[in-house]
Amino acid sequence: MVVAITRPTKIKISKSAITHNVTVTREMSGAKFMFLAVKANAYGFGLQTMAQAAIKGGVDGLAVAVLDEALALRQVGITVPILILGITLPQYAKLMADNDLIATVSDVAWLRQAADNLGATANPLQVNLGVDTGMGRIGFRERDELAEAITYLQQSETPFIYQSIMTHFAEADSLNNDYFHEQLANWHTLTDDLPMPPMVHLANSGAALYHADEIPTDYIRAGTVIYGMEPSRGSVLPDNYLKPVLTLETELIYVKKMPANAAISYGHTYHTQEGEWIGTLPIGYADGLPRPLKGFEVLVNGQKAPIVGNLAMDQMMISLPEELPVGTTVTIIGQQGQYENTLEDVAQHVSLAPWVVATGLQERLMRVIVD
Ligand SMILES: *Cc1c(COP(=O)(O)O)cnc(C)c1O
């Protein structure tokens, strides 16, 4: 159900910024094949919007967390390779095979159960073996079990394809590389001299950008960087090589001149000055803006205007620099004149990571592709 058609509050996704970020990531990492991670509604940027724009912008495949996300992409006609990063129940093996999806596998038992489900299906199931080198999440942790899985894939009468193998770094975007190197050493211990499939991918954004000389990067799985968020948040590299992809805009829906000392919003934490112009915005914390965003300066008429009082569920108030008409554009994330607010700015104001803020942006915000 689409519930975001008539609101003046919307997310704009810049196609040219995505293309720019894909291009620089390819140059910096040397990647020949790039999966874009579009899990969690494409980090909140909008699954279909982001997937279609990114494919036009040069990504080669998509990576999702769960089968449902992959099926949604196939339903809108997306045909590029899709990797499911999480573990899917083996009873959906045939459904994955029929939809030409790549399933991540962490143990041999899963393969045996999937074989029962696949039966003599005409469609083969592409398998991605996960290797746990220190993330402690999913994946093979023992070399002999991994070797057994590879042998099983190669010898099984079930139409499995040993398509892919991966590991995931827990710390690829820090100035301290010790744990990265520990994981890389584990990777070699676990996989060296075992038969490798066509797709070997170790790198997320941080690993692809900062460690391209130490790991294979022909295939990478990038998220953060393509969305224009610097993985180290500026600590390893300044963020100026990326372009921001997301703009969050709304309009003044109501404007009023206040008397002195009038209270604003729940908890009446803010009191107006005599003659202060207060604008109401049709967006609130239920749209995904963090509730502690009070005090953050949004942009209106090329000027800064602070959020005053507590955010409500669907609305919030700003203190206007002057009287402005209803319908005036208000930019919460994005640029107006000389000022720019980024996801990182919002994140810093509320002590969260930018990708945590982004994944909170709700479905009821319309997503539109621009430029
Ligand atoms: C989310 C995810 C990625 C993408 O990570 P970024 O840091 O956003 O580039 C890559 N691999 C796996 C397994 C993931 O879960």
Tab-separated table of C-alpha atoms and ligand atoms in Angstrom:
chain	number	residue	atom	x	y	z
A	1	MET	CA	0.000	0.000	0.000
A	2	VAL	CA	1.442	3.343	-1.020
A	3	VAL	CA	0.669	6.066	1.507
A	4	ALA	CA	2.916	8.799	0.170
A	5	ILE	CA	1.410	10.587	-2.805
A	6	THR	CA	-0.005	13.934	-1.729
A	7	ARG	CA	2.329	15.014	1.063
A	8	PRO	CA	4.607	17.982	0.468
A	9	THR	CA	7.225	16.086	2.477
A	10	LYS	CA	9.476	13.997	0.267
A	11	ILE	CA	12.870	12.390	-0.231
A	12	LYS	CA	14.688	13.268	-3.440
A	13	ILE	CA	17.306	10.812	-4.675
A	14	SER	CA	19.979	12.225	-6.980
A	15	LYS	CA	20.765	9.870	-9.836
A	16	SER	CA	23.880	11.823	-10.833
A	17	ALA	CA	25.224	11.637	-7.258
A	18	ILE	CA	24.746	7.862	-7.242
A	19	THR	CA	26.542	7.571	-10.578
A	20	HIS	CA	29.376	9.728	-9.228
A	21	ASN	CA	29.712	7.600	-6.080
A	22	VAL	CA	29.670	4.365	-8.086
A	23	THR	CA	32.362	5.714	-10.394
A	24	VAL	CA	34.724	6.879	-7.632
A	25	THR	CA	34.204	3.644	-5.688
A	26	ARG	CA	35.101	1.656	-8.794
A	27	GLU	CA	38.205	3.763	-9.352
A	28	MET	CA	39.372	3.617	-5.746
A	29	SER	CA	38.694	-0.106	-5.238
A	30	GLY	CA	39.386	-1.459	-8.720
A	31	ALA	CA	36.077	-3.363	-8.535
A	32	LYS	CA	34.950	-5.042	-11.740
A	33	PHE	CA	31.624	-6.188	-10.284
A	34	MET	CA	29.805	-4.223	-7.623
A	35	PHE	CA	26.894	-5.492	-5.561
A	36	LEU	CA	24.984	-2.562	-4.083
A	37	ALA	CA	23.573	-3.396	-0.652
A	38	VAL	CA	19.900	-2.355	-0.807
A	39	LYS	CA	18.778	-4.092	2.368
A	40	ALA	CA	16.398	-2.329	4.753
A	41	ASN	CA	14.578	-0.342	2.064
A	42	ALA	CA	17.970	0.572	0.587
A	43	TYR	CA	19.264	1.979	3.886
A	44	GLY	CA	16.037	3.994	4.037
A	45	PHE	CA	16.652	5.643	0.657
A	46	GLY	CA	13.865	3.580	-0.994
A	47	LEU	CA	14.324	0.072	-2.371
A	48	GLN	CA	12.917	0.363	-5.883
A	49	THR	CA	14.034	3.966	-6.442
A	50	MET	CA	17.566	3.249	-5.326
A	51	ALA	CA	17.884	-0.100	-7.125
A	52	GLN	CA	16.740	1.289	-10.451
A	53	ALA	CA	18.839	4.459	-10.196
A	54	ALA	CA	21.935	2.513	-9.138
A	55	ILE	CA	21.641	-0.016	-11.969
A	56	LYS	CA	21.471	2.904	-14.413
A	57	GLY	CA	24.400	4.411	-12.508
A	58	GLY	CA	26.583	1.358	-13.067
A	59	VAL	CA	26.175	-1.188	-10.268
A	60	ASP	CA	26.184	-4.791	-11.472
A	61	GLY	CA	24.171	-6.584	-8.812
A	62	LEU	CA	22.138	-6.024	-5.669
A	63	ALA	CA	22.500	-7.433	-2.167
A	64	VAL	CA	19.546	-7.728	0.205
A	65	ALA	CA	19.170	-9.032	3.748
A	66	VAL	CA	16.124	-11.229	3.281
A	67	LEU	CA	14.272	-13.166	0.576
A	68	ASP	CA	11.250	-10.832	0.675
A	69	GLU	CA	13.389	-7.902	-0.423
A	70	ALA	CA	14.777	-9.953	-3.318
A	71	LEU	CA	11.296	-11.029	-4.430
A	72	ALA	CA	10.088	-7.409	-4.331
A	73	LEU	CA	12.944	-6.464	-6.673
A	74	ARG	CA	12.176	-9.310	-9.089
A	75	GLN	CA	8.487	-8.295	-9.052
A	76	VAL	CA	9.333	-4.844	-10.414
A	77	GLY	CA	11.313	-6.428	-13.229
A	78	ILE	CA	14.874	-6.154	-11.967
A	79	THR	CA	16.969	-8.870	-13.599
A	80	VAL	CA	20.525	-8.248	-12.308
A	81	PRO	CA	22.141	-10.820	-9.952
A	82	ILE	CA	20.688	-10.570	-6.429
A	83	LEU	CA	22.590	-11.879	-3.409
A	84	ILE	CA	20.700	-12.569	-0.173
A	85	LEU	CA	23.166	-11.736	2.606
A	86	GLY	CA	21.288	-13.336	5.476
A	87	ILE	CA	20.305	-16.974	5.995
A	88	THR	CA	17.027	-17.966	4.333
A	89	LEU	CA	14.993	-20.934	5.572
A	90	PRO	CA	15.908	-23.992	3.455
A	91	GLN	CA	12.231	-24.575	2.622
A	92	TYR	CA	12.540	-21.562	0.278
A	93	ALA	CA	15.426	-23.047	-1.730
A	94	LYS	CA	13.211	-23.733	-4.746
A	95	LEU	CA	11.655	-20.273	-4.571
A	96	MET	CA	15.160	-18.783	-4.579
A	97	ALA	CA	16.236	-20.976	-7.490
A	98	ASP	CA	13.117	-20.087	-9.482
A	99	ASN	CA	13.847	-16.389	-8.951
A	100	ASP	CA	17.516	-16.709	-9.875
A	101	LEU	CA	18.734	-15.545	-6.447
A	102	ILE	CA	22.034	-16.290	-4.712
A	103	ALA	CA	21.552	-17.911	-1.294
A	104	THR	CA	24.043	-17.436	1.538
A	105	VAL	CA	24.877	-20.693	3.300
A	106	SER	CA	26.657	-21.194	6.624
A	107	ASP	CA	26.518	-24.967	7.169
A	108	VAL	CA	26.274	-28.282	5.339
A	109	ALA	CA	23.020	-29.228	7.088
A	110	TRP	CA	21.330	-26.312	5.317
A	111	LEU	CA	22.483	-27.691	1.962
A	112	ARG	CA	21.023	-31.134	2.719
A	113	GLN	CA	17.663	-29.593	3.704
A	114	ALA	CA	17.704	-27.346	0.645
A	115	ALA	CA	18.427	-30.376	-1.544
A	116	ASP	CA	15.196	-31.991	-0.263
A	117	ASN	CA	13.267	-28.846	-1.109
A	118	LEU	CA	14.818	-28.431	-4.551
A	119	GLY	CA	14.281	-32.042	-5.552
A	120	ALA	CA	14.726	-32.498	-9.266
A	121	THR	CA	13.921	-28.864	-9.982
A	122	ALA	CA	14.881	-27.622	-13.401
A	123	ASN	CA	16.363	-24.444	-11.938
A	124	PRO	CA	19.732	-24.582	-10.196
A	125	LEU	CA	20.320	-22.761	-6.910
A	126	GLN	CA	23.324	-20.461	-6.782
A	127	VAL	CA	25.101	-20.696	-3.453
A	128	ASN	CA	27.240	-18.128	-1.648
A	129	LEU	CA	29.287	-19.671	1.159
A	130	GLY	CA	29.684	-17.343	4.132
A	131	VAL	CA	32.975	-17.538	6.010
A	132	ASP	CA	33.129	-16.175	9.545
A	133	THR	CA	36.608	-14.720	10.015
A	134	GLY	CA	35.725	-12.687	13.081
A	135	MET	CA	32.370	-10.976	12.620
A	136	GLY	CA	30.811	-13.672	14.788
A	137	ARG	CA	27.497	-13.440	12.939
A	138	ILE	CA	27.017	-16.115	10.250
A	139	GLY	CA	29.387	-18.252	8.223
A	140	PHE	CA	31.686	-21.271	8.423
A	141	ARG	CA	34.264	-21.010	11.196
A	142	GLU	CA	36.089	-24.302	10.530
A	143	ARG	CA	38.157	-25.080	7.442
A	144	ASP	CA	37.145	-28.759	7.260
A	145	GLU	CA	33.425	-27.885	7.363
A	146	LEU	CA	33.930	-25.338	4.631
A	147	ALA	CA	35.829	-27.916	2.565
A	148	GLU	CA	32.994	-30.415	3.142
A	149	ALA	CA	30.433	-27.872	1.906
A	150	ILE	CA	32.464	-27.201	-1.237
A	151	THR	CA	32.786	-30.931	-1.941
A	152	TYR	CA	29.059	-31.371	-1.311
A	153	LEU	CA	28.242	-28.580	-3.789
A	154	GLN	CA	30.543	-30.069	-6.402
A	155	GLN	CA	29.336	-33.649	-6.038
A	156	SER	CA	25.645	-33.266	-5.185
A	157	GLU	CA	23.096	-34.492	-7.708
A	158	THR	CA	20.946	-31.552	-6.735
A	159	PRO	CA	21.532	-28.673	-9.132
A	160	PHE	CA	23.555	-26.421	-6.828
A	161	ILE	CA	25.970	-23.936	-8.341
A	162	TYR	CA	29.027	-23.051	-6.257
A	163	GLN	CA	28.811	-19.437	-7.374
A	164	SER	CA	30.217	-17.315	-4.610
A	165	ILE	CA	32.140	-17.088	-1.339
A	166	MET	CA	32.401	-14.185	1.093
A	167	THR	CA	33.525	-12.906	4.438
A	168	HIS	CA	32.585	-9.702	6.233
A	169	PHE	CA	34.860	-7.405	8.218
A	170	ALA	CA	33.769	-6.097	11.606
A	171	GLU	CA	36.179	-3.175	11.442
A	172	ALA	CA	37.282	-2.075	7.995
A	173	ASP	CA	36.768	1.651	8.419
A	174	SER	CA	38.957	2.559	11.344
A	175	LEU	CA	42.447	4.027	11.685
A	176	ASN	CA	43.412	0.978	13.724
A	177	ASN	CA	43.774	-1.940	11.297
A	178	ASP	CA	44.743	-4.661	13.763
A	179	TYR	CA	41.412	-6.467	13.795
A	180	PHE	CA	41.082	-6.156	10.019
A	181	HIS	CA	44.436	-7.924	9.665
A	182	GLU	CA	43.430	-10.596	12.151
A	183	GLN	CA	40.323	-11.338	10.083
A	184	LEU	CA	42.320	-11.322	6.861
A	185	ALA	CA	44.772	-13.854	8.346
A	186	ASN	CA	41.794	-16.031	9.331
A	187	TRP	CA	40.477	-15.787	5.787
A	188	HIS	CA	43.733	-17.179	4.442
A	189	THR	CA	43.845	-19.949	7.049
A	190	LEU	CA	40.268	-20.965	6.300
A	191	THR	CA	40.270	-20.725	2.494
A	192	ASP	CA	43.773	-20.883	0.977
A	193	ASP	CA	44.082	-23.730	-1.552
A	194	LEU	CA	40.380	-24.639	-1.399
A	195	PRO	CA	38.531	-24.491	-4.747
A	196	MET	CA	37.248	-20.937	-5.275
A	197	PRO	CA	34.000	-20.047	-7.099
A	198	PRO	CA	33.649	-17.296	-9.740
A	199	MET	CA	32.615	-14.648	-7.190
A	200	VAL	CA	35.003	-14.063	-4.287
A	201	HIS	CA	34.085	-11.008	-2.231
A	202	LEU	CA	35.485	-9.789	1.060
A	203	ALA	CA	34.921	-6.071	0.860
A	204	ASN	CA	32.155	-3.850	2.106
A	205	SER	CA	32.564	-0.104	1.508
A	206	GLY	CA	35.310	0.462	4.073
A	207	ALA	CA	37.369	-2.545	3.023
A	208	ALA	CA	36.955	-1.696	-0.676
A	209	LEU	CA	38.088	1.896	-0.225
A	210	TYR	CA	40.836	1.617	2.373
A	211	HIS	CA	42.195	-1.924	1.867
A	212	ALA	CA	42.010	-2.480	-1.891
A	213	ASP	CA	45.731	-3.335	-2.004
A	214	GLU	CA	45.395	-6.143	0.570
A	215	ILE	CA	42.313	-8.098	-0.491
A	216	PRO	CA	40.677	-9.249	-3.724
A	217	THR	CA	38.339	-6.486	-4.922
A	218	ASP	CA	37.219	-7.734	-8.337
A	219	TYR	CA	33.874	-8.319	-6.630
A	220	ILE	CA	32.720	-6.042	-3.817
A	221	ARG	CA	29.565	-5.469	-1.752
A	222	ALA	CA	29.184	-1.739	-1.237
A	223	GLY	CA	26.469	0.125	0.609
A	224	THR	CA	27.385	3.166	2.644
A	225	VAL	CA	29.729	4.768	0.118
A	226	ILE	CA	27.276	4.583	-2.773
A	227	TYR	CA	24.678	6.365	-0.624
A	228	GLY	CA	27.168	9.192	-0.229
A	229	MET	CA	28.024	8.441	3.393
A	230	GLU	CA	31.744	8.226	4.167
A	231	PRO	CA	32.252	4.858	5.933
A	232	SER	CA	34.849	6.161	8.410
A	233	ARG	CA	32.793	9.349	8.919
A	234	GLY	CA	35.813	11.359	7.867
A	235	SER	CA	38.407	9.746	10.102
A	236	VAL	CA	40.255	7.700	7.447
A	237	LEU	CA	39.403	9.961	4.488
A	238	PRO	CA	37.697	13.355	4.270
A	239	ASP	CA	34.246	12.894	2.744
A	240	ASN	CA	34.744	15.282	-0.164
A	241	TYR	CA	35.161	12.530	-2.789
A	242	LEU	CA	31.461	11.632	-2.411
A	243	LYS	CA	28.271	13.394	-3.418
A	244	PRO	CA	25.242	13.398	-1.103
A	245	VAL	CA	22.433	11.360	-2.639
A	246	LEU	CA	19.499	12.187	-0.399
A	247	THR	CA	17.540	15.402	0.064
A	248	LEU	CA	14.718	15.566	2.606
A	249	GLU	CA	12.336	18.423	1.918
A	250	THR	CA	9.050	19.692	3.194
A	251	GLU	CA	7.042	22.942	3.128
A	252	LEU	CA	5.760	25.391	5.677
A	253	ILE	CA	2.206	24.185	6.266
A	254	TYR	CA	1.239	26.840	8.840
A	255	VAL	CA	2.831	30.119	9.919
A	256	LYS	CA	1.991	32.346	12.865
A	257	LYS	CA	3.315	35.372	14.782
A	258	MET	CA	3.611	34.642	18.486
A	259	PRO	CA	3.322	36.763	21.595
A	260	ALA	CA	6.068	36.743	24.224
A	261	ASN	CA	6.555	33.589	26.280
A	262	ALA	CA	4.127	31.285	24.431
A	263	ALA	CA	4.880	27.567	24.787
A	264	ILE	CA	5.707	25.317	21.856
A	265	SER	CA	4.952	21.579	21.575
A	266	TYR	CA	4.778	18.650	24.003
A	267	GLY	CA	6.379	19.323	27.317
A	268	HIS	CA	6.303	23.097	26.519
A	269	THR	CA	10.106	23.184	26.541
A	270	TYR	CA	10.412	26.249	24.278
A	271	HIS	CA	9.008	29.725	24.883
A	272	THR	CA	8.730	32.349	22.158
A	273	GLN	CA	10.004	35.889	21.983
A	274	GLU	CA	7.528	38.728	21.372
A	275	GLY	CA	6.762	38.794	17.628
A	276	GLU	CA	8.604	35.541	16.839
A	277	TRP	CA	7.443	33.837	13.646
A	278	ILE	CA	6.845	30.115	14.138
A	279	GLY	CA	6.457	27.756	11.185
A	280	THR	CA	4.891	24.311	11.418
A	281	LEU	CA	6.299	21.482	9.264
A	282	PRO	CA	4.290	18.385	8.287
A	283	ILE	CA	6.970	15.891	9.340
A	284	GLY	CA	7.735	14.366	12.723
A	285	TYR	CA	9.545	11.628	14.551
A	286	ALA	CA	7.238	8.970	13.123
A	287	ASP	CA	8.743	9.770	9.717
A	288	GLY	CA	12.099	8.726	11.086
A	289	LEU	CA	13.588	12.006	12.242
A	290	PRO	CA	15.208	11.264	15.594
A	291	ARG	CA	13.148	12.791	18.416
A	292	PRO	CA	16.188	14.561	19.969
A	293	LEU	CA	16.590	16.652	16.796
A	294	LYS	CA	15.349	19.748	18.670
A	295	GLY	CA	17.768	22.637	18.104
A	296	PHE	CA	18.963	21.350	14.706
A	297	GLU	CA	18.897	24.108	12.097
A	298	VAL	CA	16.914	23.399	8.933
A	299	LEU	CA	17.113	25.626	5.854
A	300	VAL	CA	14.371	27.979	4.679
A	301	ASN	CA	14.579	30.848	2.216
A	302	GLY	CA	18.358	30.329	2.107
A	303	GLN	CA	18.653	30.866	5.873
A	304	LYS	CA	18.977	28.666	8.931
A	305	ALA	CA	15.985	28.055	11.168
A	306	PRO	CA	16.191	25.980	14.360
A	307	ILE	CA	13.693	23.280	15.291
A	308	VAL	CA	12.010	24.565	18.444
A	309	GLY	CA	10.204	22.467	21.020
A	310	ASN	CA	9.922	18.700	20.966
A	311	LEU	CA	9.227	16.926	17.703
A	312	ALA	CA	5.706	15.547	17.592
A	313	MET	CA	4.800	12.335	15.812
A	314	ASP	CA	3.809	13.971	12.512
A	315	GLN	CA	4.648	17.650	12.884
A	316	MET	CA	7.313	19.921	14.279
A	317	MET	CA	7.929	23.636	14.652
A	318	ILE	CA	10.763	25.905	13.537
A	319	SER	CA	11.608	29.470	14.468
A	320	LEU	CA	11.551	31.491	11.246
A	321	PRO	CA	14.029	34.291	10.529
A	322	GLU	CA	11.105	36.422	9.277
A	323	GLU	CA	7.521	36.107	8.098
A	324	LEU	CA	7.430	33.568	5.265
A	325	PRO	CA	4.446	32.288	3.283
A	326	VAL	CA	2.859	28.882	3.712
A	327	GLY	CA	4.237	26.651	0.953
A	328	THR	CA	7.839	27.875	1.321
A	329	THR	CA	10.261	24.969	0.806
A	330	VAL	CA	12.081	23.796	3.916
A	331	THR	CA	15.172	21.640	3.478
A	332	ILE	CA	15.969	19.376	6.398
A	333	ILE	CA	18.720	17.414	4.637
A	334	GLY	CA	20.183	18.980	1.503
A	335	GLN	CA	21.339	22.328	0.199
A	336	GLN	CA	19.852	25.823	0.068
A	337	GLY	CA	22.090	28.616	-1.171
A	338	GLN	CA	25.339	28.698	0.796
A	339	TYR	CA	24.169	26.204	3.437
A	340	GLU	CA	24.057	22.420	3.332
A	341	ASN	CA	22.815	19.865	5.864
A	342	THR	CA	24.021	16.304	5.385
A	343	LEU	CA	22.865	13.041	6.926
A	344	GLU	CA	26.124	13.215	8.879
A	345	ASP	CA	25.096	16.607	10.335
A	346	VAL	CA	21.769	15.187	11.500
A	347	ALA	CA	23.538	12.107	12.875
A	348	GLN	CA	26.027	14.187	14.851
A	349	HIS	CA	23.260	16.272	16.386
A	350	VAL	CA	21.663	13.153	17.846
A	351	SER	CA	24.829	11.058	18.423
A	352	LEU	CA	23.936	8.340	15.929
A	353	ALA	CA	25.672	7.049	12.790
A	354	PRO	CA	24.273	8.477	9.528
A	355	TRP	CA	23.228	5.023	8.281
A	356	VAL	CA	21.232	4.535	11.494
A	357	VAL	CA	19.390	7.808	10.839
A	358	ALA	CA	18.836	6.878	7.175
A	359	THR	CA	17.418	3.413	7.880
A	360	GLY	CA	14.819	5.053	10.118
A	361	LEU	CA	13.277	7.078	7.267
A	362	GLN	CA	9.803	5.700	6.861
A	363	GLU	CA	7.833	4.300	3.966
A	364	ARG	CA	5.279	7.132	4.137
A	365	LEU	CA	7.875	9.584	2.812
A	366	MET	CA	7.585	9.686	-0.956
A	367	ARG	CA	10.825	8.938	-2.827
A	368	VAL	CA	11.437	10.700	-6.137
A	369	ILE	CA	14.412	10.482	-8.463
A	370	VAL	CA	15.899	13.799	-9.569
A	371	ASP	CA	18.587	14.851	-12.098
B	1	LIG	C1	25.406	-4.430	4.768
B	1	LIG	C2	26.467	-5.310	4.277
B	1	LIG	C3	27.395	-4.851	3.336
B	1	LIG	C4	27.484	-3.413	2.901
B	1	LIG	O1	28.192	-2.723	3.892
B	1	LIG	P1	28.633	-1.201	3.783
B	1	LIG	O2	29.534	-1.019	4.946
B	1	LIG	O3	27.389	-0.388	3.881
B	1	LIG	O4	29.322	-1.020	2.495
B	1	LIG	C5	28.303	-5.768	2.833
B	1	LIG	N1	28.302	-7.054	3.237
B	1	LIG	C6	27.431	-7.522	4.162
B	1	LIG	C7	27.498	-8.957	4.558
B	1	LIG	C8	26.499	-6.675	4.720
B	1	LIG	O5	25.658	-7.139	5.645
